[in-house]
Short mmCIF file of C-alpha atoms and ligand atoms in Angstrom, two decimals:
data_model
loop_
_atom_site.label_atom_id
_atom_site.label_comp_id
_atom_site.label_asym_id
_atom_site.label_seq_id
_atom_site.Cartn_x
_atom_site.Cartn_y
_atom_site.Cartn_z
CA UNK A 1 0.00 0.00 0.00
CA UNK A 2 1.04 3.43 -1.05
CA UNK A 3 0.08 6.48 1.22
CA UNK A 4 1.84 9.82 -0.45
CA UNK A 5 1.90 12.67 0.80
CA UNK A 6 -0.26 15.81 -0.02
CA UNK A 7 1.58 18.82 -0.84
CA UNK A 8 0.65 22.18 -2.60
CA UNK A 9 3.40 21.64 -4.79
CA UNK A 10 5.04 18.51 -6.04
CA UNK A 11 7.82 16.54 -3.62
CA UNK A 12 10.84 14.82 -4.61
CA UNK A 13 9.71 10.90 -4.46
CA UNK A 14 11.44 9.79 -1.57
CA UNK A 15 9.82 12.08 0.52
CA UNK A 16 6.53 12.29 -0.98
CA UNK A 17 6.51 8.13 -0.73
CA UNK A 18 7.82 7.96 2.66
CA UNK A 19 5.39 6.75 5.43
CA UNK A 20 5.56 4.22 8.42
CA UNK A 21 3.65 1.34 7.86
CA UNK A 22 3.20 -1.50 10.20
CA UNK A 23 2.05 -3.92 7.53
CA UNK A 24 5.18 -5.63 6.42
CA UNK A 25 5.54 -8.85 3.97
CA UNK A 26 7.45 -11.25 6.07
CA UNK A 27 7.83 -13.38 2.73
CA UNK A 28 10.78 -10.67 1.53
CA UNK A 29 14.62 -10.06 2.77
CA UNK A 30 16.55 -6.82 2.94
CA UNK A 31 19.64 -7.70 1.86
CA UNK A 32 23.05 -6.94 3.28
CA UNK A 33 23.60 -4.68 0.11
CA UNK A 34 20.24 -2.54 1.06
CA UNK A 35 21.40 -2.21 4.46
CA UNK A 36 25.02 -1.34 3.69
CA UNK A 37 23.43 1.59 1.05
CA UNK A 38 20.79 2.99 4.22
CA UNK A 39 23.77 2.96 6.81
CA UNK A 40 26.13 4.22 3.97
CA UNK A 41 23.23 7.27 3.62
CA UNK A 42 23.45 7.55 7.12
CA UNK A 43 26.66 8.21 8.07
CA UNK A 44 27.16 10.84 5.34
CA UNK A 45 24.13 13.36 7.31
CA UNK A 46 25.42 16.74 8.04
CA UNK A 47 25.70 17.16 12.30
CA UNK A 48 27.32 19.95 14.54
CA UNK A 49 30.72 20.63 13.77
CA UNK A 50 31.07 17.09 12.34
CA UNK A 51 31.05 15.35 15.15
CA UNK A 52 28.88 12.86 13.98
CA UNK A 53 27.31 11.41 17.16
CA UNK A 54 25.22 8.54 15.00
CA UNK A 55 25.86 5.29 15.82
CA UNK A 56 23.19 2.16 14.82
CA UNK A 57 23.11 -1.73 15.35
CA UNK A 58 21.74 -3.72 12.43
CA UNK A 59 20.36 -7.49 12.48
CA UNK A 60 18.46 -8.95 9.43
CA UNK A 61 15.42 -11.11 10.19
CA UNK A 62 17.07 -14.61 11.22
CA UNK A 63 19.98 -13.36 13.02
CA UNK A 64 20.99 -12.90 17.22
CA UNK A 65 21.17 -9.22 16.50
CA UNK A 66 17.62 -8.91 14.98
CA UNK A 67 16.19 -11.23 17.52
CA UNK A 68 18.06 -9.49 20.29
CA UNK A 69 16.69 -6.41 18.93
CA UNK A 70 13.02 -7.78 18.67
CA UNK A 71 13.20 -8.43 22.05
CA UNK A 72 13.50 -4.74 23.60
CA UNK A 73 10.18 -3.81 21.71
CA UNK A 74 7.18 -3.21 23.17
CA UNK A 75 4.64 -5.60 22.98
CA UNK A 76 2.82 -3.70 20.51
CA UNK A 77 5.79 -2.50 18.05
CA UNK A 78 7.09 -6.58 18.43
CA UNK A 79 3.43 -7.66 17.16
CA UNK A 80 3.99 -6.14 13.83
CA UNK A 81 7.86 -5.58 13.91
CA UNK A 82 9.01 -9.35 14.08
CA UNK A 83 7.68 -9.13 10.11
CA UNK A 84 10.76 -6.50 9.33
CA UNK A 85 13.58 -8.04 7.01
CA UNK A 86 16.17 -5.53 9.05
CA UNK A 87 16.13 -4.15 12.79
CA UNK A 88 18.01 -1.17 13.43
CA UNK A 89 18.80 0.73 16.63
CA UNK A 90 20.01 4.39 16.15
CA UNK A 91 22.58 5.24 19.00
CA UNK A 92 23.65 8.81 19.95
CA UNK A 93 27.55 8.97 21.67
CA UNK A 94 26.81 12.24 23.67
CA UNK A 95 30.50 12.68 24.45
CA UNK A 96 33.94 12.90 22.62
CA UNK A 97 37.13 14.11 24.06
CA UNK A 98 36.06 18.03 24.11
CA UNK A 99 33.55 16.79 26.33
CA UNK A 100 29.17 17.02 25.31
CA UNK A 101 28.88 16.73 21.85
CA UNK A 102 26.41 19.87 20.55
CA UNK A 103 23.30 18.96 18.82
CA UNK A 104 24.01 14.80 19.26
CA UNK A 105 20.31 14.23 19.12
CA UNK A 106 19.94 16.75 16.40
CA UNK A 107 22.70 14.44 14.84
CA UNK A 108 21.20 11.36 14.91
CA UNK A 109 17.48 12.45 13.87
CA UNK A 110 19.43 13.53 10.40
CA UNK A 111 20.95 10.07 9.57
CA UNK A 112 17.98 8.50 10.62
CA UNK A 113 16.03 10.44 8.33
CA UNK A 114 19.05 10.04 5.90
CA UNK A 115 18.52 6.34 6.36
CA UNK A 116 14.45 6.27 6.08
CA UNK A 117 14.71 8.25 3.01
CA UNK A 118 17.22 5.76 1.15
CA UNK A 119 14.98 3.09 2.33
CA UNK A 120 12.69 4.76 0.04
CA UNK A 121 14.72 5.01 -2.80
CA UNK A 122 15.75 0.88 -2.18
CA UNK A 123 12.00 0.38 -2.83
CA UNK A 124 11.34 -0.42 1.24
CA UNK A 125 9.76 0.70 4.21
CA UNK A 126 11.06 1.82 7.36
CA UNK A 127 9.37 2.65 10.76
CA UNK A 128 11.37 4.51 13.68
CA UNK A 129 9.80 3.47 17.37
CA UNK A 130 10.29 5.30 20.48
CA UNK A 131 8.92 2.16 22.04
CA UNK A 132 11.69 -0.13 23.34
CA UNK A 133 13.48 -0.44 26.04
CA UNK A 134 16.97 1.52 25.90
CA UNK A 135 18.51 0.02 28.82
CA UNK A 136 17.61 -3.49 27.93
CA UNK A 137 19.55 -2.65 24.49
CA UNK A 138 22.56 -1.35 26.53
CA UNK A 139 23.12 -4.47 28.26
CA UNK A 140 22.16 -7.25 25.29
CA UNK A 141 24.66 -5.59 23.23
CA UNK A 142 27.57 -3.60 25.88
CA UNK A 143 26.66 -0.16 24.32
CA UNK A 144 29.04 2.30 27.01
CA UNK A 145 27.74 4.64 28.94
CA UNK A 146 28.37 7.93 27.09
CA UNK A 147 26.26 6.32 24.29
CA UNK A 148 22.35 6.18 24.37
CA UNK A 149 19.85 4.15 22.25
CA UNK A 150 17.18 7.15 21.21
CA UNK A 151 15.29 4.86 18.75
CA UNK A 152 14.36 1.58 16.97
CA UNK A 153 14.27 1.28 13.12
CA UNK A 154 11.90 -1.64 11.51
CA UNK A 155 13.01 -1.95 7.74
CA UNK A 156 11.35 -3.93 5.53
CA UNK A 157 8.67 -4.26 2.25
CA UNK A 158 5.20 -3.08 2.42
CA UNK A 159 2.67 -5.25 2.94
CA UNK A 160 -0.88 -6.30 2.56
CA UNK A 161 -2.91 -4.18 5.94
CA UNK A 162 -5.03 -7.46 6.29
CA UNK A 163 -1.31 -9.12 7.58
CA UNK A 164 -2.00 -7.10 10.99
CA UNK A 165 -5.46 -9.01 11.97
CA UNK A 166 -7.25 -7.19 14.22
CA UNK A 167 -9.90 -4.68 12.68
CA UNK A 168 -9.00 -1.47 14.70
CA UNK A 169 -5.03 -1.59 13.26
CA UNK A 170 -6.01 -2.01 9.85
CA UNK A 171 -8.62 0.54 9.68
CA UNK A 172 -5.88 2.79 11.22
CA UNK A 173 -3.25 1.31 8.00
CA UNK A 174 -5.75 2.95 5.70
CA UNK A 175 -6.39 6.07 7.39
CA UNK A 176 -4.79 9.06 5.72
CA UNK A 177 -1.85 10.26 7.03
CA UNK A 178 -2.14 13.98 8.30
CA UNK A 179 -0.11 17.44 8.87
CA UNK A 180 -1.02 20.88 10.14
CA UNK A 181 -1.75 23.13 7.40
CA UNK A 182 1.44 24.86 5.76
CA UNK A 183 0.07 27.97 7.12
CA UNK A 184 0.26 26.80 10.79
CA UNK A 185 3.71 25.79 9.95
CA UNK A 186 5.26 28.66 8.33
CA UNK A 187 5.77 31.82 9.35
CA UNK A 188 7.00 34.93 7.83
CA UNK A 189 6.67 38.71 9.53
CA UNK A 190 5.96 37.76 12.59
CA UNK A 191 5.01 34.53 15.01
CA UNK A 192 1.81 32.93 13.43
CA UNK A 193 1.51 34.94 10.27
CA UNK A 194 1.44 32.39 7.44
CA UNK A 195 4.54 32.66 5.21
CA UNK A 196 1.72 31.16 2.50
C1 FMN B 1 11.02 9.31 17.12
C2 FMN B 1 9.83 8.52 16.61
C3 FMN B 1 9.27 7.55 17.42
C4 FMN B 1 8.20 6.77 16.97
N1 FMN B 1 7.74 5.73 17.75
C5 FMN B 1 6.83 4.87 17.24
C6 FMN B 1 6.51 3.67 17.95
O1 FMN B 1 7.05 3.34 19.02
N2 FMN B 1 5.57 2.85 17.38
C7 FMN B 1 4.97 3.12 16.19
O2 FMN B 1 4.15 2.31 15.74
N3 FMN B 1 5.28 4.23 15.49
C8 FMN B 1 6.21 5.11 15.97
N4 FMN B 1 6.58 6.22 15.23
C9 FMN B 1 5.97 6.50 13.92
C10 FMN B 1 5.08 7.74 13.96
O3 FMN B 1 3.89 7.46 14.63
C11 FMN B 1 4.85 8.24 12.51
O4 FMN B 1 6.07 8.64 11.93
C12 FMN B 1 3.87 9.43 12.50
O5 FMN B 1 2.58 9.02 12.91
C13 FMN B 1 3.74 10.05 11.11
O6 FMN B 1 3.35 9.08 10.16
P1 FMN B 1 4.19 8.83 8.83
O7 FMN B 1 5.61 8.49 9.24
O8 FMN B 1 3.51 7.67 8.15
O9 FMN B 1 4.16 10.09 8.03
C14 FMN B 1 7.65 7.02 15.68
C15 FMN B 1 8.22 8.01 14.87
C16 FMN B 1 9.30 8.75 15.31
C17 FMN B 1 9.94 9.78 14.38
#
């Protein structure tokens, strides 16, 4: 299923396509080669100074790491996230040796969307989820201290909504995906005068 997005003006593809589905087909891989090209994308975001604080852990479907992965999701992100070919965590090292790294979060919310967007361009899916347990991610895989798990990345292919079962999740599949108008998101002049 394709949900694009709808803009006064024609996107670029990879963002106009981009959206986080939950229905994925289990029945596909992500390869090593489509992983190596999103964490490739990644690592060449812009960040503070260039002090790229990105960091991720990768696992395709049928590996420890993926499985390890799996496991520090929520119960509801693991229900449809076990049917991801890839599982990512994005990591953010807060420290180097000057000390707090400016802007690390900043830093690793641009690869991550650096990474989402060439999972477009593959032809796949990804889904970033708050919901897992950092900590639990820190031990399974001895991530140091100065270094924090922000978020979880299912990659994968689209898939059919019926895959997810239960009536109320695919009803919310289908839904359209929605913004604030451009003109409560754009100012120009002054605070809350739309820039269009
Ligand atoms: C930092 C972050 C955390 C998110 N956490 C979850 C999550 O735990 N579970 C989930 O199903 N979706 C999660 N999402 C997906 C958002 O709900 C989704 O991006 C948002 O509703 C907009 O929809 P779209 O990406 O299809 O445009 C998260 C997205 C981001 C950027």
């Amino acid at each position: 299923m394709r949900k694009p997005a709808e803009s006064s003006v024609p996107l670029t593809d990879v963002i106009a396509q981009r959206w986080s589905p939950r229905a994925l087909d289990e029945t596909r891989e992500v390869s090593w080669d489509q992983l190596r090209a999103l964490l490739e994308a990644a690592r060449w975001a812009p960040s503070f100074g260039n002090t790229q604080p990105a960091r991720f852990l990768a696992g395709r479907r049928g590996d420890a790491t993926f499985r390890q992965i799996l496991g520090t999701l929520t119960e509801r992100n693991q229900a449809w996230a076990h049917r991801a070919g890839a599982l990512l965590i994005g990591i953010m090292v807060s420290r180097n040796e000057k000390g707090e790294i400016p802007y690390a979060e900043y830093g690793l919310g641009m690869a991550a969307q650096n990474l989402v967007l060439q999972a477009v361009a593959e032809g796949l899916v990804a889904h970033q989820m708050a919901g897992f347990d950092a900590e639990a991610v820190r031990e399974r895989f001895a991530v140091p201290d100065d270094a924090i798990p922000r978020v979880a990345i299912a990659v994968g292919h689209a898939g059919d909504p019926a895959v997810l079962e239960v009536d109320k999740l695919i009803e919310r599949e289908r839904a359209p995906r929605k913004r604030l108008p451009l003109g409560e998101f754009a100012y120009t002049g002054e605070w809350g005068t739309p820039a269009f």
